[in-house]
Coordinates of C-alpha atoms and ligand atoms in Angstrom, one line a residue:
M1 CA -10.3 -26.1 -20.4
S2 CA -11.8 -28.1 -17.6
D3 CA -15.2 -27.2 -16.3
I4 CA -13.8 -26.0 -13.1
L5 CA -11.2 -23.7 -14.7
A6 CA -14.0 -22.4 -16.9
R7 CA -16.1 -21.7 -13.8
L8 CA -13.1 -19.9 -12.2
A9 CA -12.7 -17.7 -15.3
E10 CA -16.4 -16.9 -15.2
M11 CA -16.2 -16.0 -11.5
Q12 CA -13.1 -13.9 -12.1
S13 CA -14.9 -11.9 -14.8
A14 CA -16.9 -10.2 -12.0
D15 CA -13.7 -8.7 -10.6
V16 CA -11.9 -5.6 -11.7
P17 CA -9.6 -6.5 -14.6
I18 CA -6.0 -7.3 -13.5
T19 CA -4.6 -6.4 -16.9
G20 CA -5.4 -3.8 -19.5
G21 CA -4.4 -0.7 -17.5
R22 CA -7.9 0.4 -16.5
T23 CA -7.7 -0.6 -12.9
L24 CA -5.8 2.2 -11.1
A25 CA -5.6 0.7 -7.7
Y26 CA -4.7 -2.7 -6.3
V27 CA -3.1 -4.0 -9.5
Y28 CA 0.0 -2.9 -11.4
D29 CA 0.3 -3.8 -15.0
S30 CA 3.5 -3.6 -16.9
G31 CA 1.7 -4.1 -20.2
L32 CA 4.4 -6.6 -21.1
A33 CA 2.5 -9.9 -22.0
E34 CA 5.7 -11.9 -21.9
A35 CA 6.7 -10.8 -18.4
D36 CA 3.1 -11.6 -17.3
R37 CA 3.1 -15.0 -18.8
V38 CA 6.5 -16.0 -17.4
G39 CA 5.5 -14.7 -14.0
R40 CA 2.3 -16.7 -13.9
E41 CA 4.0 -19.9 -15.1
A42 CA 6.7 -19.5 -12.5
V43 CA 4.0 -19.1 -9.8
A44 CA 2.3 -22.3 -11.0
A45 CA 5.5 -24.2 -11.2
Y46 CA 6.4 -23.3 -7.6
A47 CA 3.0 -23.2 -6.0
G48 CA 3.7 -26.4 -4.1
S49 CA 7.3 -25.7 -3.1
N50 CA 7.9 -24.8 0.5
G51 CA 10.1 -21.9 1.5
L52 CA 10.1 -23.2 5.0
D53 CA 13.4 -25.0 4.5
P54 CA 16.1 -23.6 2.2
T55 CA 18.2 -26.8 2.5
A56 CA 15.3 -28.8 1.0
F57 CA 14.5 -26.1 -1.6
P58 CA 17.8 -24.5 -2.4
S59 CA 16.4 -22.9 -5.6
L60 CA 14.2 -20.7 -3.5
L61 CA 17.2 -19.6 -1.4
M62 CA 19.0 -18.7 -4.6
M63 CA 16.1 -16.7 -6.0
E64 CA 15.6 -14.8 -2.7
N65 CA 19.3 -13.8 -2.6
D66 CA 19.1 -12.8 -6.3
L67 CA 16.1 -10.5 -5.7
V68 CA 17.6 -9.0 -2.5
G69 CA 20.9 -8.4 -4.4
F70 CA 19.0 -6.6 -7.1
A71 CA 17.2 -4.5 -4.5
V72 CA 20.3 -3.7 -2.6
R73 CA 22.0 -2.3 -5.8
L74 CA 18.9 -0.4 -6.8
L75 CA 18.6 1.2 -3.4
D76 CA 22.3 2.1 -2.8
G77 CA 22.8 -0.5 -0.1
P78 CA 26.3 -0.7 1.4
A79 CA 28.2 -4.0 1.2
S80 CA 26.8 -4.9 4.6
A81 CA 23.2 -4.7 3.5
V82 CA 20.9 -7.7 3.8
G83 CA 17.2 -8.4 3.2
T84 CA 14.4 -10.9 3.2
V85 CA 11.5 -11.5 0.9
T86 CA 8.1 -11.2 2.6
S87 CA 4.5 -11.7 1.5
G88 CA 3.8 -8.1 1.0
G89 CA 4.3 -4.5 2.1
T90 CA 2.3 -5.0 5.3
E91 CA 4.5 -7.9 6.4
S92 CA 7.6 -5.9 5.6
V93 CA 6.3 -3.0 7.7
L94 CA 5.2 -5.3 10.5
L95 CA 8.6 -6.9 10.7
A96 CA 10.4 -3.5 10.6
V97 CA 8.4 -2.5 13.6
Q98 CA 8.8 -5.9 15.4
G99 CA 12.5 -5.8 14.8
A100 CA 12.9 -2.3 16.1
R101 CA 10.8 -3.2 19.2
D102 CA 12.8 -6.3 19.9
S103 CA 16.1 -4.5 19.4
R104 CA 15.3 -2.5 22.5
P105 CA 14.1 -5.0 25.2
D106 CA 15.2 -2.4 27.8
I107 CA 12.3 -0.1 26.8
E108 CA 9.1 -1.2 28.5
R109 CA 6.6 0.8 26.6
P110 CA 8.1 1.4 23.1
R111 CA 7.0 4.1 20.8
M112 CA 7.4 4.9 17.1
V113 CA 7.3 8.3 15.5
L114 CA 5.1 8.4 12.3
P115 CA 4.1 11.2 10.0
V116 CA 0.2 11.1 9.9
T117 CA 0.6 10.2 6.2
A118 CA 2.4 6.9 7.0
H119 CA 0.6 3.8 5.7
A120 CA -2.0 2.2 7.9
A121 CA 0.2 -0.9 8.1
F122 CA 2.1 0.9 10.8
H123 CA -1.1 1.2 12.8
K124 CA -1.6 -2.5 12.3
A125 CA 2.0 -3.0 13.6
A126 CA 1.2 -0.8 16.6
H127 CA -1.8 -2.9 17.3
Y128 CA -0.1 -6.3 16.9
F129 CA 3.1 -5.5 18.7
G130 CA 2.1 -3.0 21.4
V131 CA 4.2 -0.2 20.0
E132 CA 2.6 3.2 20.5
A133 CA 2.3 5.2 17.4
V134 CA 3.2 8.9 18.0
M135 CA 1.6 10.8 15.2
V136 CA 3.3 13.9 13.8
D137 CA 1.5 16.5 11.6
V138 CA 2.7 17.1 8.0
D139 CA 3.2 20.3 6.0
E140 CA 0.7 21.9 3.5
E141 CA 2.1 19.6 0.8
F142 CA 1.6 16.5 3.0
R143 CA 5.4 16.0 3.6
A144 CA 6.6 15.1 7.1
R145 CA 8.0 18.1 9.1
P146 CA 11.5 17.0 10.2
S147 CA 11.7 19.4 13.1
A148 CA 8.4 18.1 14.5
M149 CA 9.5 14.5 13.9
A150 CA 12.7 15.2 15.7
A151 CA 10.9 16.8 18.6
A152 CA 8.6 13.8 18.9
I153 CA 11.6 11.4 19.5
D154 CA 12.0 10.5 23.2
D155 CA 13.7 7.9 25.3
R156 CA 11.0 5.4 24.5
T157 CA 11.3 5.8 20.7
V158 CA 12.4 2.6 18.9
L159 CA 11.6 3.6 15.4
V160 CA 11.2 6.7 13.2
V161 CA 9.3 6.3 9.9
A162 CA 9.4 8.2 6.6
S163 CA 7.6 7.4 3.3
A164 CA 9.1 7.4 -0.2
P165 CA 6.5 8.2 -1.3
S166 CA 3.4 8.3 0.9
Y167 CA 0.5 6.3 -0.6
A168 CA -2.3 8.8 -0.2
H169 CA -0.5 11.8 -1.8
G170 CA 2.5 10.4 -3.5
V171 CA 5.1 12.8 -2.0
V172 CA 8.5 11.9 -0.6
D173 CA 9.3 12.9 3.0
P174 CA 12.5 14.8 3.8
V175 CA 14.3 11.6 4.6
T176 CA 17.8 13.1 5.0
E177 CA 16.7 15.3 7.9
I178 CA 14.4 12.7 9.5
A179 CA 17.1 10.0 9.4
A180 CA 19.7 12.4 10.8
A181 CA 17.4 13.2 13.7
A182 CA 16.8 9.5 14.4
A183 CA 20.5 8.7 14.2
A184 CA 21.4 11.5 16.6
R185 CA 19.2 9.8 19.2
G186 CA 20.5 6.3 18.3
V187 CA 17.1 5.3 16.9
R188 CA 16.3 3.2 13.9
C189 CA 14.8 4.9 10.8
H190 CA 12.6 2.9 8.4
V191 CA 11.8 4.3 5.0
D192 CA 8.6 2.8 3.6
A193 CA 9.2 2.7 -0.1
C194 CA 6.7 -0.1 -0.6
I195 CA 5.1 1.6 -3.5
G196 CA 7.8 3.9 -4.9
G197 CA 10.9 1.9 -4.2
W198 CA 11.1 0.3 -7.7
V199 CA 10.2 3.6 -9.5
L200 CA 12.1 6.5 -7.8
P201 CA 15.6 5.2 -8.5
Y202 CA 14.8 5.0 -12.2
A203 CA 13.1 8.4 -12.0
A204 CA 16.4 9.8 -10.6
R205 CA 18.4 8.1 -13.4
L206 CA 16.0 9.6 -16.0
G207 CA 17.1 13.0 -14.6
R208 CA 13.9 13.8 -12.7
P209 CA 14.3 15.5 -9.3
V210 CA 14.0 12.9 -6.5
T211 CA 14.4 13.7 -2.8
P212 CA 17.2 11.5 -1.5
W213 CA 15.8 8.6 0.5
T214 CA 17.8 5.3 -0.1
F215 CA 20.6 3.8 1.9
A216 CA 22.7 6.6 0.4
V217 CA 21.1 8.7 3.2
D218 CA 22.9 8.4 6.5
G219 CA 20.8 7.1 9.3
V220 CA 18.4 5.0 7.2
T221 CA 18.5 1.6 8.8
S222 CA 15.8 -0.3 6.9
I223 CA 13.7 0.0 3.7
S224 CA 10.6 -1.8 2.6
V225 CA 9.9 -2.1 -1.2
D226 CA 7.1 -4.2 -2.8
L227 CA 7.8 -6.4 -5.7
H228 CA 4.1 -6.9 -6.3
K229 CA 3.6 -3.2 -7.0
Y230 CA 6.1 -1.5 -9.4
A231 CA 8.4 -4.5 -10.0
Y232 CA 5.1 -5.7 -11.7
A233 CA 5.5 -9.2 -10.0
P234 CA 2.5 -11.4 -9.3
K235 CA 0.9 -10.8 -5.9
G236 CA 2.6 -11.9 -2.7
T237 CA 6.1 -10.4 -2.5
S238 CA 7.9 -7.5 -0.9
I239 CA 11.4 -7.0 0.3
L240 CA 12.6 -5.7 3.7
L241 CA 16.2 -4.5 3.6
H242 CA 18.4 -3.8 6.5
R243 CA 21.7 -1.8 6.5
T244 CA 23.4 -4.6 8.4
P245 CA 22.8 -8.2 9.5
E246 CA 22.8 -7.0 13.1
L247 CA 19.8 -4.8 12.4
R248 CA 17.9 -7.7 10.9
R249 CA 18.7 -10.2 13.6
P250 CA 15.7 -9.6 16.0
Q251 CA 13.4 -10.4 13.0
F252 CA 14.5 -14.0 13.0
F253 CA 12.6 -16.6 15.0
A254 CA 13.8 -20.0 16.1
S255 CA 12.1 -22.5 18.3
A256 CA 13.5 -25.9 19.4
A257 CA 11.0 -26.0 22.3
W258 CA 9.0 -28.8 20.9
P259 CA 9.6 -32.4 19.7
G260 CA 9.3 -31.6 16.0
Y261 CA 11.6 -29.9 13.5
T262 CA 13.4 -26.8 14.9
M263 CA 11.3 -24.0 13.6
L264 CA 13.5 -21.4 11.9
N265 CA 11.8 -18.4 10.2
P266 CA 13.1 -15.1 8.9
T267 CA 9.6 -13.8 8.3
M268 CA 6.1 -14.2 9.7
Q269 CA 5.1 -17.2 7.6
S270 CA 6.5 -20.6 8.3
T271 CA 5.3 -22.9 5.5
K272 CA 5.3 -20.5 2.6
S273 CA 4.6 -21.1 -1.1
G274 CA 7.5 -20.8 -3.4
G275 CA 5.1 -19.5 -6.0
P276 CA 5.2 -15.7 -5.3
L277 CA 9.0 -15.8 -4.9
A278 CA 9.5 -17.7 -8.2
G279 CA 7.0 -15.4 -9.9
A280 CA 8.9 -12.3 -8.8
W281 CA 12.2 -13.8 -9.7
A282 CA 10.9 -14.6 -13.2
V283 CA 9.4 -11.2 -13.7
V284 CA 12.4 -9.3 -12.5
S285 CA 14.7 -11.5 -14.6
T286 CA 12.4 -10.9 -17.7
I287 CA 12.1 -7.1 -17.3
G288 CA 15.5 -6.4 -16.0
D289 CA 17.2 -3.1 -15.1
A290 CA 16.9 -1.6 -18.6
G291 CA 13.3 -2.8 -18.8
Y292 CA 12.4 -1.0 -15.5
L293 CA 14.1 2.2 -16.7
A294 CA 12.0 2.1 -19.9
L295 CA 8.7 1.3 -17.9
T296 CA 9.5 4.2 -15.5
E297 CA 10.0 6.6 -18.4
K298 CA 6.8 5.5 -19.9
V299 CA 4.7 5.7 -16.7
L300 CA 6.1 9.1 -15.6
A301 CA 5.3 10.6 -19.0
G302 CA 1.8 9.3 -18.5
V303 CA 1.7 10.9 -15.0
D304 CA 2.7 14.2 -16.6
R305 CA -0.1 13.9 -19.2
L306 CA -2.6 13.0 -16.5
V307 CA -1.7 15.9 -14.3
S308 CA -2.0 18.4 -17.0
G309 CA -5.3 16.9 -18.2
I310 CA -6.8 16.8 -14.8
S311 CA -5.6 20.4 -14.0
S312 CA -7.4 21.5 -17.2
L313 CA -10.8 20.3 -16.0
P314 CA -12.2 23.3 -14.1
A315 CA -13.9 21.3 -11.4
L316 CA -10.7 19.3 -10.5
R317 CA -7.5 20.1 -8.7
V318 CA -4.4 17.9 -8.2
V319 CA -3.7 18.3 -4.5
V320 CA 0.1 18.2 -4.8
R321 CA 2.6 17.8 -7.6
P322 CA 3.2 14.1 -7.8
E323 CA 6.8 12.8 -7.3
S324 CA 6.2 9.4 -8.7
T325 CA 3.3 7.3 -10.1
L326 CA 0.6 8.4 -7.7
V327 CA -1.8 11.2 -8.3
A328 CA -4.4 12.5 -5.8
F329 CA -7.0 15.0 -7.0
T330 CA -10.1 16.7 -5.5
T331 CA -13.1 18.7 -6.7
D332 CA -14.5 22.1 -6.2
D333 CA -18.0 22.3 -4.7
T334 CA -19.8 21.8 -8.0
C335 CA -19.5 18.0 -7.6
D336 CA -18.0 15.3 -5.4
V337 CA -15.3 12.7 -5.8
F338 CA -17.6 9.8 -4.9
T339 CA -20.0 10.5 -7.8
I340 CA -17.1 10.8 -10.1
T341 CA -15.7 7.5 -8.8
D342 CA -18.9 5.6 -9.6
A343 CA -19.2 7.2 -13.0
M344 CA -15.7 6.1 -13.8
T345 CA -16.6 2.5 -12.7
R346 CA -19.5 2.5 -15.1
A347 CA -17.2 3.8 -17.8
G348 CA -14.9 0.8 -17.2
W349 CA -12.1 2.6 -15.1
Y350 CA -11.5 1.7 -11.5
V351 CA -10.2 4.6 -9.4
Q352 CA -9.9 4.8 -5.6
P353 CA -11.8 7.3 -3.4
Q354 CA -9.9 8.5 -0.3
L355 CA -12.1 9.9 2.5
S356 CA -11.6 13.3 4.0
F357 CA -9.0 13.4 6.7
E358 CA -8.1 16.0 9.4
G359 CA -9.8 18.8 7.6
H360 CA -8.6 17.8 4.1
A361 CA -11.2 17.2 1.4
P362 CA -11.8 13.7 0.0
T363 CA -9.7 12.8 -3.0
I364 CA -9.5 10.3 -5.8
H365 CA -6.2 8.4 -5.8
L366 CA -4.6 7.0 -9.0
S367 CA -1.8 4.5 -9.0
L368 CA -0.7 4.7 -12.6
S369 CA 0.7 1.6 -14.2
A370 CA 2.9 1.5 -17.3
A371 CA 0.0 -0.2 -19.1
T372 CA -2.2 2.9 -18.3
A373 CA 0.3 5.3 -19.8
D374 CA -0.7 4.3 -23.3
Q375 CA -4.3 5.2 -22.6
T376 CA -4.2 8.6 -20.9
D377 CA -6.3 10.2 -23.6
E378 CA -9.0 7.6 -23.1
F379 CA -8.7 8.0 -19.3
L380 CA -9.0 11.8 -19.5
A381 CA -12.0 11.6 -21.9
A382 CA -13.7 9.2 -19.4
L383 CA -12.9 11.5 -16.5
S384 CA -14.2 14.5 -18.3
G385 CA -17.4 12.7 -18.9
A386 CA -17.6 11.5 -15.3
V387 CA -17.1 15.1 -14.1
S388 CA -19.8 16.4 -16.3
E389 CA -22.2 13.7 -15.0
A390 CA -21.2 14.6 -11.4
V391 CA -21.6 18.3 -12.0
A392 CA -25.0 17.7 -13.6
A393 CA -26.0 15.6 -10.5
G394 CA -24.5 18.1 -8.1
P395 CA -22.7 17.1 -4.9
I396 CA -24.4 14.3 -2.9
A397 CA -26.8 15.9 -0.5
I398 CA -27.3 14.0 2.7
D399 CA -30.3 14.8 4.9
P400 CA -29.1 17.2 7.7
G401 CA -30.8 14.9 10.2
V402 CA -28.8 11.9 9.0
V403 CA -25.6 14.0 9.1
E404 CA -26.3 15.0 12.7
F405 CA -27.1 11.4 13.6
V406 CA -24.0 10.0 12.0
R407 CA -21.8 12.6 13.7
S408 CA -23.4 11.8 17.1
L409 CA -22.7 8.1 17.0
D410 CA -20.1 6.7 19.3
A411 CA -18.5 3.7 17.6
A412 CA -17.5 2.1 21.0
A413 CA -21.0 2.2 22.3
L414 CA -22.7 0.5 19.4
S415 CA -24.1 -3.1 19.7
D416 CA -24.3 -5.7 16.9
E417 CA -28.0 -4.9 16.5
D418 CA -27.1 -1.2 16.1
F419 CA -24.7 -2.2 13.3
D420 CA -27.3 -4.3 11.6
G421 CA -29.6 -1.3 11.6
L422 CA -26.9 1.0 10.4
L423 CA -25.7 -1.3 7.6
A424 CA -29.3 -1.5 6.3
A425 CA -29.9 2.2 6.6
T426 CA -26.7 3.0 4.7
G427 CA -27.4 0.6 1.9
M428 CA -24.6 -1.7 2.9
A429 CA -27.1 -4.4 3.5
G430 CA -30.1 -5.4 1.4
G431 CA -33.3 -7.4 2.3
D432 CA -31.6 -10.8 2.3
G433 CA -28.6 -9.8 4.3
V434 CA -25.3 -8.2 3.3
G435 CA -24.1 -8.3 -0.2
L436 CA -21.8 -6.1 -2.3
P437 CA -23.5 -2.8 -3.0
A438 CA -24.0 -1.9 -6.7
S439 CA -23.3 1.8 -6.2
M440 CA -20.8 3.2 -3.7
A441 CA -21.3 7.0 -3.9
E442 CA -23.9 7.4 -1.2
I443 CA -22.1 4.9 1.1
N444 CA -18.8 6.7 0.7
A445 CA -20.5 10.1 1.3
L446 CA -21.9 8.7 4.5
L447 CA -18.7 7.2 5.6
D448 CA -17.0 10.5 4.8
L449 CA -19.2 12.2 7.5
A450 CA -18.2 9.6 10.1
A451 CA -15.2 10.1 12.3
P452 CA -12.4 7.6 11.7
P453 CA -13.3 5.2 14.6
L454 CA -16.9 5.0 13.3
R455 CA -15.6 4.3 9.7
E456 CA -13.5 1.5 11.1
A457 CA -16.3 0.0 13.2
L458 CA -18.9 0.2 10.4
L459 CA -16.6 -1.3 7.8
T460 CA -15.6 -4.0 10.2
A461 CA -19.2 -4.8 10.8
F462 CA -19.8 -4.9 7.1
L463 CA -16.8 -7.3 6.5
D464 CA -17.9 -9.5 9.4
R465 CA -21.3 -9.9 7.7
L466 CA -19.7 -10.5 4.2
L467 CA -17.5 -13.2 5.5
R468 CA -20.0 -15.9 6.1
P469 CA -19.9 -19.6 5.0
S470 CA -21.8 -20.5 1.9
A471 CA -23.2 -23.8 0.8
Q472 CA -22.1 -23.5 -2.9
L473 CA -19.1 -25.8 -2.9
Ligands
PLP501 C1 0.9 -0.8 -0.4 C2 1.7 -0.2 0.7 C3 1.9 -0.8 1.9 C4 1.3 -2.1 2.2 O1 1.6 -3.1 1.3 P1 0.6 -4.4 1.0 O2 1.4 -5.0 0.0 O3 -0.7 -3.9 0.6 O4 0.5 -5.2 2.3 C5 2.7 -0.2 2.8 N1 3.2 1.1 2.6 C6 3.0 1.7 1.4 C7 3.6 3.1 1.2 C8 2.2 1.1 0.4 O5 1.9 1.8 -0.7

């Protein structure tokens, strides 16, 4: 290995592991070494190919149509269905919103109706495209309320959104009722199946109960499904499907208004690496339909074992029965999720804390991979140890003066100097500037006290100070 590749490997060893099944957020591991190898080699082989022009790179066009065809069959698409491969779930969501907005140029101030559990990517879309997000409350099990969603649709609505499943709690919204309400008003309905779209159809085939949500449901006009999650593809691919080419049309962008090549893009990128697409094609070809069915059976059996194991720990409670590969659980008042999260990190397991929201307690989120399903006993043993540690330590106690101070802060009124002070006070910055904190529990506990706008502002200030030029290279 060259010195530089050795240096890369050394740097990468500081990251959470991307294989091995012990990272339960951000990465999805099939546990299939051959699928991984083929995917990586395909990425490397196509890293320099440019998806900008399918006439120059016809192999990329073919791979895209193959992947979209697979997804259309998987998600009960009609013969008219079309799709495009994007760089990820966020781009798929952004384009679903942009397309919906631009399909209604007659509406001056467009709106979209979202359950509060919809992914933050929709808020990003609202921000980028000037589409107002109308937020609708969910029921006790965190599923969208169809009657409230229907009532929120008005003459300015360009899009209604449902999740299959939602990221935070892993439950599927009642898509049939929501899509019917949208269709009755002539409004588009997007189902965000970014995380569950490659799992739920197989779960249904395995005989598990799955709320209908695909194109089999009348009124569903578009669906997003990520390949870089449960298709176990390398990072950088998602698919946005539309029921008809007409629904997709506003997404396309062409410009001949300059002296160079006519720019013609189906998605947000123009020059785009062929690597992720080839990687996804290689992985989906390697695993195949039967392979995904087997991986789904394996991972869902793992979810069942985790849910019963977590439920048997007295301090813990699974917040809602999972409908796919996502598990959210919380604690009683003998301990807190942030201490557990750090203890799990020390034990070699990465789990993701979710802050309290609208009166609901903070939780720990698990995105289970097939590779984790083999190790549920080890996971549960580590979790049990982490809970014991957290109970022994007791819930993080924050000084009441600090609590009051944090609650009194108005994010909009804070200056850069205020943020420097706050970052230092919260342990998010050390003596020699901002670095990555070694322990997160206190920081998370403080963020948990803050209202969402302050969380956003503090973390933005933190990121701003992390992203500074170095003189290493
Ligand atoms: C992951 C996810 C997204 C965003 O996808 P990225 O690939 O992270 O951009 C959107 N919606 C849901 C439900 C997701 O789980």
